[in-house]
Amino acid sequence: MNLNTVIFDMDGLLIDSEPLWTLAATEVFEAYGKRLTPADFATTTGLRTSEFVSWWLRDYKFDETELEKVAEKIVTLVIKKIRLEGKAMPGMEYILDFFHSRGYKIGLATSSPMSVADTIINMLGIEKYLHVKTSAEKLEYGKPHPQVYLDCAKALQSSPLECMCFEDSVNGMIAAKAARMKCVVVPTYTQQKDEKWSIADLKISSLKNFSELHINLL
């Protein structure tokens, strides 16, 4: 099938928000005496906030209600930080224009709550590009499960085989490939040489480097 649909991850791909998630989680976790290293945070990039919290606070034996409160605190704080400090990733507007001008159907598939997605979409002014936005927030499983990508494709009335996805996390890449979609990864500089990216269809260093040639390679 010909590729006619593109689906984007959000955090760390379209907006430089991963450091802000780290700061927000660090602030909230400190109240519980929990401290994580940058390497710790990297291992759970791409997971939903609830899963991230459950994983790192698993030794605390909190019930679901307490875990939900912690997750809500992190989300509230990260929204504030995004509004104050959020910046688009290099090439964000370029890549959206690239596919919009070629008539592609464009979707967003994020692990973040829709409240965060709406904040970012409004701040970046990209609503005009997006035909569909989906969140794994309320799904039974988040990334690396493919459901959020499958839901996005269905809402766009596209076959998964007609879709290409852009991701910056290993969990997101696995989700896209499990959905039987082409996957372009844009890792951070420090993760560029990680062998885990080998299952992606294409790896680029920046969104602004993507071109017509890359579509042909897919």
Coordinates of C-alpha atoms in Angstrom, one line a residue:
M1 CA 0.0 0.0 0.0
N2 CA 1.1 3.6 -0.6
L3 CA 1.8 5.7 2.5
N4 CA -0.8 8.5 2.8
T5 CA -0.9 9.0 6.5
V6 CA 1.6 10.3 9.1
I7 CA 1.2 10.0 12.9
F8 CA 3.4 11.9 15.3
D9 CA 4.3 11.2 18.9
M10 CA 4.4 14.5 20.8
D11 CA 6.7 14.8 23.9
G12 CA 10.3 14.9 22.9
L13 CA 9.4 14.8 19.2
L14 CA 7.4 17.9 18.5
I15 CA 8.1 19.7 21.7
D16 CA 11.2 19.6 24.0
S17 CA 9.1 18.6 27.0
E18 CA 10.9 15.5 28.3
P19 CA 13.2 17.7 30.6
L20 CA 10.1 19.4 31.9
W21 CA 8.5 16.0 32.7
T22 CA 11.7 15.1 34.5
L23 CA 11.7 18.3 36.5
A24 CA 8.0 17.9 37.4
A25 CA 8.4 14.2 38.5
T26 CA 11.5 15.0 40.5
E27 CA 9.7 17.8 42.4
V28 CA 6.8 15.6 43.2
F29 CA 8.8 12.5 44.0
E30 CA 11.1 14.4 46.4
A31 CA 8.1 14.8 48.7
Y32 CA 8.1 11.0 49.0
G33 CA 11.9 10.7 49.4
K34 CA 12.2 9.2 45.9
R35 CA 15.1 10.3 43.7
L36 CA 15.8 9.2 40.1
T37 CA 18.8 9.7 37.9
P38 CA 18.6 10.8 34.3
A39 CA 19.3 7.2 33.3
D40 CA 16.3 6.1 35.4
F41 CA 14.0 8.5 33.7
A42 CA 15.3 7.4 30.2
T43 CA 14.2 3.8 30.8
T44 CA 10.6 4.8 31.2
T45 CA 10.3 7.5 28.5
G46 CA 7.2 7.0 26.5
L47 CA 5.1 5.4 29.2
R48 CA 1.9 6.9 30.6
T49 CA 2.2 9.0 33.7
S50 CA 0.2 6.5 35.7
E51 CA 2.5 3.7 34.6
F52 CA 5.6 5.7 35.3
V53 CA 4.4 6.5 38.8
S54 CA 3.4 2.9 39.5
W55 CA 6.8 1.6 38.4
W56 CA 9.0 4.0 40.3
L57 CA 6.9 4.0 43.5
R58 CA 6.2 0.2 43.5
D59 CA 8.2 -0.3 46.7
Y60 CA 6.0 2.2 48.6
K61 CA 3.0 -0.2 48.4
F62 CA 0.6 2.7 47.7
D63 CA -3.0 2.0 46.8
E64 CA -4.4 3.1 43.4
T65 CA -5.9 6.2 44.9
E66 CA -2.6 7.5 46.2
L67 CA -0.8 6.6 42.9
E68 CA -3.5 8.6 41.0
K69 CA -2.9 11.6 43.2
V70 CA 0.8 11.5 42.5
A71 CA 0.2 11.2 38.8
E72 CA -2.2 14.1 38.9
K73 CA 0.3 16.3 40.7
I74 CA 2.9 15.6 38.1
V75 CA 0.5 16.3 35.2
T76 CA -0.6 19.6 36.8
L77 CA 3.0 20.7 37.4
V78 CA 4.2 19.7 33.9
I79 CA 1.4 21.7 32.3
K80 CA 2.5 24.8 34.2
K81 CA 6.1 24.2 33.2
I82 CA 5.2 23.7 29.5
R83 CA 3.2 27.0 29.5
L84 CA 6.2 28.8 30.9
E85 CA 9.2 27.0 29.3
G86 CA 7.9 24.8 26.5
K87 CA 9.8 25.1 23.2
A88 CA 9.2 23.4 19.8
M89 CA 11.7 20.9 18.7
P90 CA 13.9 21.9 15.7
G91 CA 12.0 21.1 12.5
M92 CA 8.6 20.9 14.1
E93 CA 6.9 23.3 11.8
Y94 CA 8.9 22.2 8.8
I95 CA 7.8 18.5 9.1
L96 CA 4.1 19.4 9.6
D97 CA 4.2 21.7 6.6
F98 CA 6.0 19.0 4.6
F99 CA 3.2 16.5 5.0
H100 CA 0.4 19.0 5.0
S101 CA 1.5 20.4 1.6
R102 CA 1.6 16.8 0.2
G103 CA -2.0 16.1 1.3
Y104 CA -1.2 13.5 3.9
K105 CA -3.7 12.7 6.7
I106 CA -2.0 13.8 9.9
G107 CA -2.6 12.4 13.4
L108 CA -1.1 12.7 16.9
A109 CA -0.7 9.6 19.1
T110 CA 0.6 10.4 22.6
S111 CA 1.0 8.6 25.9
S112 CA 0.3 11.9 27.7
P113 CA -3.1 12.9 29.1
M114 CA -5.3 14.9 26.6
S115 CA -5.0 17.9 28.9
V116 CA -1.3 18.0 28.3
A117 CA -1.8 17.4 24.6
D118 CA -4.3 20.2 24.3
T119 CA -1.9 22.5 26.1
I120 CA 0.9 21.7 23.8
I121 CA -1.2 21.8 20.6
N122 CA -2.5 25.3 21.5
M123 CA 0.9 26.6 22.6
L124 CA 2.6 25.5 19.4
G125 CA -0.4 26.5 17.2
I126 CA -0.5 23.2 15.4
E127 CA -4.2 22.5 15.6
K128 CA -4.6 23.4 11.9
Y129 CA -2.3 20.5 10.8
L130 CA -4.0 17.7 12.9
H131 CA -6.9 15.8 11.6
V132 CA -7.0 13.5 14.6
K133 CA -5.4 13.4 18.1
T134 CA -5.4 10.4 20.3
S135 CA -4.2 9.7 23.8
A136 CA -3.4 6.4 25.6
E137 CA -4.4 8.0 28.9
K138 CA -7.6 6.0 29.3
L139 CA -6.7 2.9 27.2
E140 CA -6.2 -0.4 29.0
Y141 CA -2.6 -0.4 27.7
G142 CA -0.3 2.4 26.7
K143 CA 2.9 2.3 24.6
P144 CA 4.7 0.0 23.9
H145 CA 1.3 -1.5 23.2
P146 CA 0.1 -0.4 19.7
Q147 CA -3.5 0.5 20.6
V148 CA -3.1 4.3 20.6
Y149 CA -1.6 4.1 17.1
L150 CA -4.3 1.7 15.9
D151 CA -7.0 4.0 17.3
C152 CA -5.4 7.0 15.6
A153 CA -5.3 5.2 12.2
K154 CA -8.9 4.0 12.6
A155 CA -10.0 7.6 13.3
L156 CA -8.1 8.8 10.2
Q157 CA -9.8 6.0 8.2
S158 CA -6.4 4.6 7.3
S159 CA -5.0 1.1 7.2
P160 CA -2.0 0.7 9.5
L161 CA -0.1 -0.3 6.3
E162 CA -0.7 3.2 4.9
C163 CA 0.8 4.9 8.0
M164 CA 4.2 6.1 8.9
C165 CA 5.0 7.2 12.5
F166 CA 7.5 9.5 14.0
E167 CA 8.9 8.6 17.4
D168 CA 11.7 9.6 19.8
S169 CA 11.4 6.8 22.4
V170 CA 12.0 3.1 22.3
N171 CA 8.6 2.3 23.8
G172 CA 6.9 4.4 21.1
M173 CA 9.0 2.8 18.3
I174 CA 7.9 -0.7 19.6
A175 CA 4.3 0.5 19.6
A176 CA 4.4 1.8 16.1
K177 CA 6.1 -1.4 14.7
A178 CA 3.6 -3.6 16.6
A179 CA 0.9 -1.7 14.8
R180 CA 2.5 -2.7 11.5
M181 CA 3.3 0.9 10.6
K182 CA 6.5 2.3 9.2
C183 CA 8.5 4.0 11.9
V184 CA 10.9 6.9 11.7
V185 CA 12.9 7.5 14.9
V186 CA 14.5 10.8 16.0
P187 CA 16.5 9.9 19.0
T188 CA 18.2 12.4 21.3
Y189 CA 21.8 13.0 20.6
T190 CA 23.0 10.9 23.5
Q191 CA 20.9 7.9 22.3
Q192 CA 21.7 8.1 18.6
K193 CA 24.0 5.1 18.6
D194 CA 21.7 2.8 20.7
E195 CA 21.3 -0.5 19.0
K196 CA 17.7 -0.7 20.0
W197 CA 16.8 1.7 17.1
S198 CA 17.7 -1.1 14.6
I199 CA 14.0 -2.2 14.4
A200 CA 13.0 1.2 13.1
D201 CA 12.6 1.7 9.3
L202 CA 14.5 4.9 9.4
K203 CA 16.6 6.9 11.9
I204 CA 17.3 10.6 11.5
S205 CA 19.0 13.2 13.7
S206 CA 16.4 15.9 13.4
L207 CA 12.9 16.4 11.9
K208 CA 14.3 19.1 9.7
N209 CA 16.5 16.5 7.9
F210 CA 13.5 14.5 6.6
S211 CA 12.9 14.8 2.8
E212 CA 11.2 13.3 -0.2
L213 CA 14.1 10.9 -0.5
H214 CA 13.3 9.4 2.9
I215 CA 9.7 8.7 1.8
N216 CA 11.1 6.7 -1.1
L217 CA 13.3 4.7 1.2
L218 CA 10.3 3.7 3.3

